[in-house]
Structure formats: C-alpha cells, structure tokens
Short mmCIF file of C-alpha atoms and ligand atoms in Angstrom, two decimals:
data_model
loop_
_atom_site.label_atom_id
_atom_site.label_comp_id
_atom_site.label_asym_id
_atom_site.label_seq_id
_atom_site.Cartn_x
_atom_site.Cartn_y
_atom_site.Cartn_z
CA UNK E 1 77.00 93.63 207.65
CA UNK E 2 79.95 95.71 208.96
CA UNK E 3 80.99 99.23 208.41
CA UNK E 4 80.65 102.59 210.10
CA UNK E 5 77.69 104.46 211.33
CA UNK E 6 76.06 106.91 208.95
CA UNK E 7 73.95 109.98 210.55
CA UNK E 8 70.32 109.46 210.04
CA UNK E 9 69.56 113.01 208.98
CA UNK E 10 70.67 113.69 205.47
CA UNK E 11 74.12 115.45 205.56
CA UNK E 12 75.17 118.83 204.17
CA UNK E 13 77.60 117.15 201.64
CA UNK E 14 77.22 118.18 198.06
CA UNK E 15 74.54 116.29 196.15
CA UNK E 16 74.34 115.66 192.50
CA UNK E 17 71.50 114.89 190.03
CA UNK E 18 71.38 114.21 186.38
CA UNK E 19 70.33 117.09 184.02
CA UNK E 20 67.63 116.33 181.32
CA UNK E 21 70.43 115.57 178.87
CA UNK E 22 72.01 113.32 181.54
CA UNK E 23 68.73 111.41 182.08
CA UNK E 24 68.53 110.82 178.14
CA UNK E 25 72.15 109.71 178.13
CA UNK E 26 71.82 107.47 181.18
CA UNK E 27 68.58 105.76 179.49
CA UNK E 28 70.63 105.19 176.29
CA UNK E 29 73.90 104.27 177.93
CA UNK E 30 75.80 106.85 175.88
CA UNK E 31 78.78 107.36 178.18
CA UNK E 32 81.41 104.78 177.26
CA UNK E 33 83.67 105.56 180.13
CA UNK E 34 82.80 102.88 182.83
CA UNK E 35 83.16 105.07 185.90
CA UNK E 36 81.22 108.06 184.24
CA UNK E 37 78.36 105.64 183.33
CA UNK E 38 78.22 104.27 186.96
CA UNK E 39 78.08 107.74 188.41
CA UNK E 40 75.55 108.94 185.69
CA UNK E 41 73.22 105.92 186.32
CA UNK E 42 73.40 106.68 190.13
CA UNK E 43 72.61 110.37 189.57
CA UNK E 44 69.80 109.46 187.20
CA UNK E 45 68.23 107.02 189.73
CA UNK E 46 68.12 109.84 192.31
CA UNK E 47 65.98 112.69 190.94
CA UNK E 48 66.45 114.72 194.18
CA UNK E 49 70.19 114.21 194.13
CA UNK E 50 72.69 111.63 195.29
CA UNK E 51 75.27 112.37 198.05
CA UNK E 52 78.91 112.38 197.13
CA UNK E 53 79.44 109.76 199.64
CA UNK E 54 77.30 107.36 197.93
CA UNK E 55 79.03 108.11 194.60
CA UNK E 56 82.17 107.31 196.23
CA UNK E 57 80.85 103.94 197.36
CA UNK E 58 80.23 103.03 193.79
CA UNK E 59 83.32 104.59 192.25
CA UNK E 60 86.33 104.95 194.53
CA UNK E 61 87.90 107.68 192.36
CA UNK E 62 84.75 109.57 191.50
CA UNK E 63 86.03 113.15 191.40
CA UNK E 64 87.45 113.26 187.93
CA UNK E 65 84.64 111.34 186.19
CA UNK E 66 82.16 113.40 187.99
CA UNK E 67 83.82 116.53 186.81
CA UNK E 68 83.92 115.19 183.29
CA UNK E 69 80.13 114.64 183.55
CA UNK E 70 79.55 118.06 184.88
CA UNK E 71 81.60 119.57 181.76
CA UNK E 72 79.47 117.69 179.41
CA UNK E 73 76.32 119.06 181.05
CA UNK E 74 75.07 115.71 182.15
CA UNK E 75 75.01 116.25 185.97
CA UNK E 76 74.51 119.24 188.03
CA UNK E 77 74.66 120.11 191.80
CA UNK E 78 71.23 119.46 193.42
CA UNK E 79 69.71 121.94 196.11
CA UNK E 80 70.00 120.57 199.71
CA UNK E 81 67.07 118.53 200.75
CA UNK E 82 64.84 119.46 203.68
CA UNK E 83 66.46 118.29 206.88
CA UNK E 84 63.65 116.14 207.95
CA UNK E 85 60.42 115.04 206.46
CA UNK E 86 57.24 116.51 207.57
CA UNK E 87 55.72 114.21 210.26
CA UNK E 88 53.02 112.28 208.36
CA UNK E 89 49.39 112.18 209.33
CA UNK E 90 48.01 108.96 210.85
CA UNK E 91 49.12 106.21 208.41
CA UNK E 92 46.23 104.74 206.56
CA UNK E 93 46.74 101.51 204.66
CA UNK E 94 44.66 100.31 201.84
CA UNK E 95 42.82 96.96 202.15
CA UNK E 96 45.68 95.09 200.33
CA UNK E 97 48.41 96.56 202.46
CA UNK E 98 46.25 95.71 205.66
CA UNK E 99 45.87 92.18 204.44
CA UNK E 100 49.65 91.77 204.10
CA UNK E 101 50.32 93.39 207.35
CA UNK E 102 47.79 91.08 209.17
CA UNK E 103 49.12 87.95 207.45
CA UNK E 104 52.73 88.67 208.44
CA UNK E 105 51.88 89.86 211.99
CA UNK E 106 49.76 86.66 212.60
CA UNK E 107 53.04 84.65 212.56
CA UNK E 108 55.40 87.08 214.35
CA UNK E 109 56.26 84.66 217.19
CA UNK E 110 57.89 82.22 214.90
CA UNK E 111 60.25 82.05 211.87
CA UNK E 112 58.16 82.70 208.77
CA UNK E 113 59.65 84.14 205.47
CA UNK E 114 57.26 86.22 203.29
CA UNK E 115 57.92 87.19 199.67
CA UNK E 116 56.18 90.62 199.17
CA UNK E 117 55.65 91.11 195.50
CA UNK E 118 54.44 94.67 194.46
CA UNK E 119 55.54 96.99 191.80
CA UNK E 120 57.15 100.28 192.46
CA UNK E 121 54.55 102.61 193.87
CA UNK E 122 52.36 99.81 195.23
CA UNK E 123 53.03 100.88 198.88
CA UNK E 124 55.60 98.30 200.07
CA UNK E 125 57.27 100.84 202.37
CA UNK E 126 53.98 101.51 204.30
CA UNK E 127 53.74 97.78 205.01
CA UNK E 128 57.29 97.67 206.40
CA UNK E 129 56.64 100.76 208.65
CA UNK E 130 53.56 99.38 210.07
CA UNK E 131 55.07 96.03 210.72
CA UNK E 132 58.01 97.85 212.34
CA UNK E 133 55.57 99.89 214.47
CA UNK E 134 53.96 96.78 215.74
CA UNK E 135 57.12 94.97 216.60
CA UNK E 136 58.36 98.10 218.38
CA UNK E 137 55.26 98.30 220.44
CA UNK E 138 56.02 94.82 221.54
CA UNK E 139 59.38 95.96 222.62
CA UNK E 140 61.22 94.26 219.97
CA UNK E 141 63.81 95.33 217.44
CA UNK E 142 63.67 95.71 213.68
CA UNK E 143 66.30 95.14 211.06
CA UNK E 144 65.81 96.72 207.70
CA UNK E 145 68.08 95.95 204.87
CA UNK E 146 68.12 98.13 202.02
CA UNK E 147 70.23 98.00 198.82
CA UNK E 148 72.61 100.81 198.78
CA UNK E 149 70.90 102.56 195.82
CA UNK E 150 67.55 102.43 197.71
CA UNK E 151 69.06 104.10 200.70
CA UNK E 152 67.95 107.55 199.90
CA UNK E 153 67.71 110.44 202.44
CA UNK E 154 63.89 110.43 201.82
CA UNK E 155 63.57 106.80 202.96
CA UNK E 156 65.72 107.49 206.04
CA UNK E 157 63.65 110.60 206.83
CA UNK E 158 60.44 108.57 206.49
CA UNK E 159 61.57 105.83 209.00
CA UNK E 160 62.86 108.48 211.32
CA UNK E 161 59.61 110.58 211.10
CA UNK E 162 57.26 107.65 211.31
CA UNK E 163 58.97 105.49 213.97
CA UNK E 164 59.14 106.64 217.53
CA UNK E 165 62.73 105.27 218.01
CA UNK E 166 66.43 105.86 217.08
CA UNK E 167 67.36 104.46 213.86
CA UNK E 168 70.93 103.31 213.43
CA UNK E 169 72.16 103.19 209.76
CA UNK E 170 74.95 100.57 209.34
CA UNK E 171 76.75 100.96 206.04
CA UNK E 172 77.94 97.80 204.55
CA UNK E 173 80.39 99.64 202.22
CA UNK E 174 79.36 97.41 199.37
CA UNK E 175 77.29 98.28 196.30
CA UNK E 176 74.38 95.91 195.27
CA UNK E 177 75.97 95.53 191.80
CA UNK E 178 79.17 93.65 192.95
CA UNK E 179 78.82 90.06 191.59
CA UNK E 180 78.04 87.32 193.95
CA UNK E 181 77.05 89.74 196.77
CA UNK E 182 73.67 90.63 195.23
CA UNK E 183 71.73 88.07 197.27
CA UNK E 184 73.93 88.25 200.21
CA UNK E 185 71.66 90.63 202.10
CA UNK E 186 68.65 88.40 201.40
CA UNK E 187 70.19 85.24 202.56
CA UNK E 188 71.54 86.93 205.61
CA UNK E 189 68.21 88.23 206.60
CA UNK E 190 66.68 84.82 206.28
CA UNK E 191 69.13 83.02 208.21
CA UNK E 192 69.10 85.75 210.98
CA UNK E 193 65.24 85.42 211.17
CA UNK E 194 65.51 81.70 211.29
CA UNK E 195 68.00 81.95 214.23
CA UNK E 196 65.76 84.43 216.13
CA UNK E 197 62.50 82.64 215.26
CA UNK E 198 60.89 85.76 213.74
CA UNK E 199 59.20 86.89 210.64
CA UNK E 200 61.02 88.15 207.67
CA UNK E 201 59.71 90.08 204.72
CA UNK E 202 61.42 90.12 201.41
CA UNK E 203 60.04 92.81 199.27
CA UNK E 204 60.64 93.17 195.53
CA UNK E 205 59.04 94.39 192.33
CA UNK E 206 61.26 91.94 190.56
CA UNK E 207 62.06 88.94 192.69
CA UNK E 208 64.64 86.56 191.82
CA UNK E 209 63.91 83.22 190.03
CA UNK E 210 64.93 81.44 193.36
CA UNK E 211 62.65 83.51 195.49
CA UNK E 212 59.72 82.89 192.97
CA UNK E 213 60.52 79.19 193.14
CA UNK E 214 60.52 79.20 196.99
CA UNK E 215 57.08 81.08 196.84
CA UNK E 216 55.69 78.47 194.41
CA UNK E 217 56.86 75.56 196.63
CA UNK E 218 55.51 77.21 199.76
CA UNK E 219 58.79 77.88 201.43
CA UNK E 220 57.95 81.51 201.30
CA UNK E 221 54.42 82.73 201.78
CA UNK E 222 53.63 84.96 198.87
CA UNK E 223 52.10 88.38 199.63
CA UNK E 224 50.85 90.62 196.95
CA UNK E 225 50.20 94.26 196.77
CA UNK E 226 48.25 94.59 193.44
CA UNK E 227 45.54 97.07 194.21
CA UNK E 228 47.20 99.70 191.91
CA UNK E 229 45.32 99.88 188.56
CA UNK E 230 46.91 97.68 185.93
CA UNK E 231 49.20 95.70 188.36
CA UNK E 232 50.04 92.25 187.08
CA UNK E 233 50.49 88.95 188.93
CA UNK E 234 54.00 87.61 189.12
CA UNK E 235 54.81 85.78 185.96
CA UNK E 236 54.47 82.05 185.75
CA UNK E 237 57.75 80.48 184.93
CA UNK E 238 57.65 77.09 183.13
CA UNK E 239 60.72 75.03 182.14
CA UNK E 240 60.88 73.13 178.72
CA UNK E 241 63.52 70.23 179.04
CA UNK E 242 65.04 70.34 175.57
CA UNK E 243 66.51 66.87 176.18
CA UNK E 244 63.10 65.41 176.15
CA UNK E 245 61.52 67.44 173.52
CA UNK E 246 61.84 67.56 169.72
CA UNK E 247 63.13 70.86 168.74
CA UNK E 248 62.65 72.17 165.20
CA UNK E 249 64.68 75.01 164.14
CA UNK E 250 65.19 76.06 167.89
CA UNK E 251 61.50 76.03 168.72
CA UNK E 252 60.05 73.22 170.83
CA UNK E 253 56.46 71.81 170.29
CA UNK E 254 55.14 73.20 173.70
CA UNK E 255 56.60 76.70 172.83
CA UNK E 256 54.99 76.62 169.35
CA UNK E 257 51.61 75.55 170.87
CA UNK E 258 51.74 78.19 173.50
CA UNK E 259 52.57 80.89 170.96
CA UNK E 260 49.63 79.71 168.85
CA UNK E 261 47.30 79.83 171.83
CA UNK E 262 48.36 83.22 172.80
CA UNK E 263 48.22 84.64 169.27
CA UNK E 264 44.63 83.19 168.84
CA UNK E 265 43.55 84.91 172.12
CA UNK E 266 44.79 88.17 170.75
CA UNK E 267 48.02 88.51 172.70
CA UNK E 268 51.46 89.34 171.71
CA UNK E 269 54.50 87.08 171.95
CA UNK E 270 58.05 87.95 172.81
CA UNK E 271 60.80 85.58 172.04
CA UNK E 272 64.21 86.18 173.60
CA UNK E 273 67.43 84.86 172.10
CA UNK E 274 70.65 86.52 173.00
CA UNK E 275 72.46 85.60 169.79
CA UNK E 276 72.22 87.51 166.61
CA UNK E 277 72.99 86.25 163.16
CA UNK E 278 71.85 83.12 161.33
CA UNK E 279 74.00 80.46 162.86
CA UNK E 280 76.78 80.51 165.40
CA UNK E 281 78.89 77.73 163.85
CA UNK E 282 79.70 76.59 160.38
CA UNK E 283 81.26 72.97 160.45
CA UNK E 284 82.39 70.53 157.63
CA UNK E 285 80.39 67.45 157.96
CA UNK E 286 83.12 65.33 156.60
CA UNK E 287 86.32 66.34 158.36
CA UNK E 288 85.25 68.42 161.30
CA UNK E 289 86.59 71.86 160.07
CA UNK E 290 85.03 74.85 161.75
CA UNK E 291 85.03 78.29 160.17
CA UNK E 292 87.17 80.52 162.33
CA UNK E 293 88.29 84.13 162.09
CA UNK E 294 91.68 84.50 160.51
CA UNK E 295 92.45 87.50 162.71
CA UNK E 296 91.38 86.44 166.10
CA UNK E 297 90.54 82.68 166.12
CA UNK E 298 86.95 83.30 167.42
CA UNK E 299 84.27 81.30 165.54
CA UNK E 300 82.71 82.99 162.64
CA UNK E 301 78.94 83.64 162.77
CA UNK E 302 77.01 82.85 159.73
CA UNK E 303 74.78 85.96 158.71
CA UNK E 304 72.27 86.87 156.11
CA UNK E 305 70.51 83.56 155.59
CA UNK E 306 73.83 81.79 155.24
CA UNK E 307 75.71 83.96 152.58
CA UNK E 308 78.10 86.02 154.80
CA UNK E 309 80.12 85.22 157.80
CA UNK E 310 81.16 87.64 160.39
CA UNK E 311 83.39 87.65 163.43
CA UNK E 312 81.53 89.07 166.52
CA UNK E 313 84.81 89.83 168.39
CA UNK E 314 86.99 91.85 165.79
CA UNK E 315 84.35 92.41 163.03
CA UNK E 316 86.06 90.70 160.31
CA UNK E 317 83.69 89.78 157.49
CA UNK E 318 83.62 87.68 154.38
CA UNK E 319 81.55 85.31 152.14
CA UNK E 320 80.61 81.84 153.42
CA UNK E 321 82.85 79.45 151.39
CA UNK E 322 81.13 76.97 149.08
CA UNK E 323 83.42 74.16 149.95
CA UNK E 324 85.55 73.14 153.04
CA UNK E 325 89.03 74.67 152.83
CA UNK E 326 90.60 71.66 154.33
CA UNK E 327 89.11 68.82 152.62
CA UNK E 328 87.14 70.31 149.70
CA UNK E 329 83.85 68.60 150.66
CA UNK E 330 80.67 70.73 150.03
CA UNK E 331 78.89 69.26 152.97
CA UNK E 332 79.05 72.51 155.12
CA UNK E 333 76.55 72.48 157.86
CA UNK E 334 75.23 75.46 159.90
CA UNK E 335 74.88 74.67 163.54
CA UNK E 336 72.58 76.20 166.01
CA UNK E 337 70.18 79.22 165.73
CA UNK E 338 70.69 82.98 165.84
CA UNK E 339 67.79 85.57 165.52
CA UNK E 340 67.91 85.57 161.77
CA UNK E 341 67.28 81.95 161.50
CA UNK E 342 64.66 81.98 164.22
CA UNK E 343 62.90 84.82 162.34
CA UNK E 344 62.55 82.56 159.33
CA UNK E 345 61.34 79.62 161.34
CA UNK E 346 58.64 81.88 162.65
CA UNK E 347 57.61 83.12 159.32
CA UNK E 348 57.16 79.45 158.29
CA UNK E 349 55.20 78.50 161.28
CA UNK E 350 53.11 81.64 161.55
CA UNK E 351 52.87 82.98 158.00
CA UNK E 352 49.87 85.14 158.81
CA UNK E 353 51.37 86.93 161.80
CA UNK E 354 53.74 89.87 161.38
CA UNK E 355 56.95 89.53 163.35
CA UNK E 356 59.49 92.02 164.27
CA UNK E 357 63.21 91.14 164.94
CA UNK E 358 65.24 93.49 167.08
CA UNK E 359 68.99 93.06 167.32
CA UNK E 360 72.08 95.08 166.46
CA UNK E 361 71.93 94.02 162.89
CA UNK E 362 68.22 94.91 162.26
CA UNK E 363 68.58 98.32 163.93
CA UNK E 364 71.62 99.66 162.35
CA UNK E 365 69.65 102.12 160.27
CA UNK E 366 68.76 105.28 161.72
CA UNK E 367 65.11 105.27 163.09
CA UNK E 368 64.77 101.56 162.34
CA UNK E 369 64.45 100.58 166.12
CA UNK E 370 61.81 103.06 166.75
CA UNK E 371 59.83 101.99 163.77
CA UNK E 372 59.89 98.46 164.78
CA UNK E 373 58.99 99.17 168.41
CA UNK E 374 56.00 101.35 167.00
CA UNK E 375 54.70 98.49 164.96
CA UNK E 376 54.76 96.25 168.16
CA UNK E 377 53.04 98.98 170.25
CA UNK E 378 50.34 99.59 167.63
CA UNK E 379 49.68 95.88 167.64
CA UNK E 380 50.47 95.38 163.86
CA UNK E 381 53.35 93.08 164.75
CA UNK E 382 52.27 90.47 167.24
CA UNK E 383 55.60 88.48 167.42
CA UNK E 384 58.70 90.18 168.83
CA UNK E 385 61.93 88.50 168.69
CA UNK E 386 65.16 89.86 169.87
CA UNK E 387 68.52 89.93 171.83
CA UNK E 388 69.05 91.65 175.12
CA UNK E 389 68.27 94.99 173.26
CA UNK E 390 64.68 94.00 174.29
CA UNK E 391 65.43 94.33 177.97
CA UNK E 392 66.67 98.00 177.67
CA UNK E 393 63.81 99.98 179.20
CA UNK E 394 61.18 99.38 176.44
CA UNK E 395 57.71 98.57 177.36
CA UNK E 396 55.54 95.93 175.80
CA UNK E 397 52.05 96.00 177.58
CA UNK E 398 50.47 93.70 175.12
CA UNK E 399 52.85 90.79 175.56
CA UNK E 400 51.30 87.92 177.36
CA UNK E 401 53.87 85.30 176.71
CA UNK E 402 57.69 85.37 176.91
CA UNK E 403 59.89 82.47 175.42
CA UNK E 404 63.48 82.33 176.46
CA UNK E 405 64.77 80.17 173.47
CA UNK E 406 68.12 79.13 175.07
CA UNK E 407 68.53 79.86 178.77
CA UNK E 408 71.67 77.99 178.68
CA UNK E 409 73.30 80.62 176.79
CA UNK E 410 72.93 82.74 180.03
CA UNK E 411 73.79 79.81 182.24
CA UNK E 412 76.92 78.47 180.52
CA UNK E 413 77.43 81.28 177.79
CA UNK E 414 80.77 82.01 176.28
CA UNK E 415 80.50 85.56 177.53
CA UNK E 416 81.05 84.42 181.21
CA UNK E 417 78.52 86.68 182.59
CA UNK E 418 76.99 85.27 185.85
CA UNK E 419 73.60 83.41 185.79
CA UNK E 420 72.22 86.37 187.64
CA UNK E 421 72.44 88.33 184.60
CA UNK E 422 70.09 85.97 182.76
CA UNK E 423 67.65 86.09 185.60
CA UNK E 424 67.47 89.81 185.75
CA UNK E 425 67.13 89.99 181.96
CA UNK E 426 64.46 87.44 181.97
CA UNK E 427 62.63 89.30 184.73
CA UNK E 428 62.96 92.77 183.16
CA UNK E 429 61.28 91.26 180.06
CA UNK E 430 58.83 89.15 181.96
CA UNK E 431 57.88 91.74 184.40
CA UNK E 432 56.10 93.39 181.73
CA UNK E 433 54.22 90.32 180.59
CA UNK E 434 50.67 90.14 181.75
CA UNK E 435 47.81 92.33 181.49
CA UNK E 436 45.35 93.29 184.32
CA UNK E 437 44.42 90.25 186.33
CA UNK E 438 46.06 87.88 183.73
CA UNK E 439 49.64 86.83 184.81
CA UNK E 440 52.21 86.66 181.92
CA UNK E 441 53.55 83.17 181.10
CA UNK E 442 57.35 82.63 180.66
CA UNK E 443 58.55 79.45 178.93
CA UNK E 444 62.13 78.83 179.29
CA UNK E 445 63.84 76.16 177.01
CA UNK E 446 66.96 74.66 178.56
CA UNK E 447 69.08 71.53 178.54
CA UNK E 448 69.85 72.01 182.13
CA UNK E 449 66.55 72.17 184.02
CA UNK E 450 68.50 70.80 187.16
CA UNK E 451 70.40 74.05 187.36
CA UNK E 452 69.94 75.68 190.69
CA UNK E 453 68.85 78.88 189.12
CA UNK E 454 66.07 77.28 187.21
CA UNK E 455 65.01 74.60 189.56
ZN1 LIG J 1 86.15 69.34 155.61
ZN1 LIG J 2 87.92 88.10 164.59
#
C-alpha cells in the first residue's frame, strides 16, 4: 500500500459526527444525494466524530455536501478527542482469547493463515495486540491492515498506548468501498505472509464466502472468539445445484425438506429472493413474443397473481393481455418466479404456517413494514420471504435457516452489481442466523455451483 504517512496521534482537524436525526437518516438511507449519503454514513459510523481528512478520502469534494448536511441538522462538529488513550492496566485475556493467541503463536515461525471469527465486541483487537507484543518481544515487525473506516483515532491510540514501539501509519488513500479493491488488503497480507514465512490473522465478524470456504477446506485455520453470551457459530453454507434437482415453483426438494425440519424444530425460516412481483417474464408459447415496456423496452414484470404487468425501470403499468398481440395465441406463459409467486408456493406447501412477505410492493402502506416485522419478532409468522430489504439492519434472532432462492441473480444479475454484493447481502442476513451454540444453516440455490464465489 502506498501513500503518505499520517501522524499517529489524533490531529486537531475538525471532527464531525451524526446528530440523533442524522443517525436515523443514516439507518434509513434518507439522503438521496450520493455524496451526502456517503458522508452521513461515515459520520454515523463514528460516534466520537470522524476527521475531515477521512471524509475527504471518501468524497473528494466533501465541503458542500457536508455543509448541506449541517444545515439539515444531520451532522455537527464533535468535541476534540483526548490526545492519547489512558495507558491500560495489565492486559488480561479471557480463555477464548488466550486459546486463539496460543494457537496462532505456536506456528509463528512459518507461514500459517488463520481466520479469526468473532462478532463485534468479542475482543479481536486484544488478540491482535497480544500477538503483536509477542512478535515485538522477539525483535520482529508487525503489519496491521485496517480498512479505512476502521482506522479510528481510538484504535491508533490503543496500539500506541499498549505497544512499546513507534507505530507508522501508512495511508492507502483508498476507501474500502471501491469495487474490486475490497479484498486487496486481505490478499496482499496473505501473499506477504507467505513470502516471509510468518503467521497471518484475518479477523472478521462477517468473513467473505471465500474465506469461509478456505477455513472449511483447511487452508485457513479457523479461530473463534465466541465467549460472549449469545455468540453464534459461523453459518454453514450449502449449495444446491439446481441443474441436478427438480425445482417446483422455485423451491428445490432439499430446501423444502430443510424448511420442514427447521419449522418442526420450532425455528424460523428466511427466504431471500431479490426479485419482486409474480414473474419476471411473460412469453408467448407459440411465437416467442415477450412482453416489453412500450416506453423503455425493458421486460415487463407480471404482478398481482398474473393480472397486472409493470415496468420496474420506468414505472409504466397495465393489464396483462389475454392473448398474444403478435399472433393472437392465448398460450401466454409466465416464466420464472418473483416474491409474490414464491409466497403462493409457500402457502401451498406449508398451509399451517404463517408467512410474511417483505418487498417494496408489500410495504407501500405506511406502517406495513413495521407490522410485518413485528409478527416475525413475536414468532407468529415463522416464514419470512423478501428482497434485499431484509438485509437492511433488521434483526431476526429466531431465524435458523436462510434460503437464497436464486444466487445467480446476484452472480449474473441484470443489475450489473458485483458478486461481492451478493456475498455481503447473504452474510448480512446469515450473520444473524443461528441461536446460541447452534449454527445457522444457509442453503444457496444456484445453477453455477462452480462459480469461484460459491465454490
Ligand atoms: Zn404469439
Ligand atoms: Zn418502462
């Protein structure tokens, strides 16, 4: 990583934090202006304030949007932080932390990658510090890579206060959100460790699918910090190859069986399908005509059980024709599944179980989203079906099984978002699956199980 040196001690530059209104707006993504939204998210992620320099890293021309946020009362200047952290007392590690330190330290003389899995607050930083202390005591150097957003003055002060050496901070000048660069730091760290023949610890509360797969195959040693009450095991990911399975109305047999088992055991099931409506395509079985929007040429999505069609690009809406406008045939076929259609399939297979559907269509009415989420939290609704709206900060502690109905939408979807987006969404959802000592299960339906992201 290149870039200039930053001073270790927190600077005197102005610092900004989100107001109470700003926190709410950040959580709900209210600000439509992109730059303002970026800045607001950053400010909201740093309750003690974020330096202007960091804001500038995220948004080059940050001054105007920052002033706009201030005028709206969403951000305010934060008081200057203490120059240094108080020196901590003798560090004490709990049993789980000690076990991880010993496991990593035992192999310090050779290349050994470790995946350190622990939720926020489980004490990963104390593990890094103890490992660094031991390496320094042996006269070695330590490289710590932190995503920009995690590089807080508090973290720097903690390393500075607890390690008896000079800490140089190299600034990459990149934000961790830039596409394609997300995993750069991780890969770089592993390659460097391999060249130098030393241990490398990859810490995360939401490891990437690739890292989890490496841990499963034994390429990474998996270290867990799960002493904290209620901490869950990492989710178990299983692929269902749709090419080899009979699929009825979008649901494969293994998924339906797993749902039945989980519901019998008293758990809740979350099904994720990032496509609303009834069916994404209406096609004439005789001549191949496909229903397209007369305004923008996008394919029309069939809605409301097959009665209406709507353009998801421009909003045009109309009735579904009763016959093909090209050849007059009445053999019009609805291809594929949206959330509406899956909702009906679930009702047919699990008629006794209340299901809740959460997407933009089902939550238009004011208060509808809250009411639906409440039925899930109270345990009345035990099947939860929805689009990426589900991944937006809601918590579903009773969910023990997550089904991703169409992973290929994320891998090869028409929205051209990178596959990392799918991985993050799945993990945001799956990170909540599992109760206590019982790991959550994630079943992923795909026609491309060979895809590097899923392999
Ligand atoms: Zn036709
Ligand atoms: Zn349109």
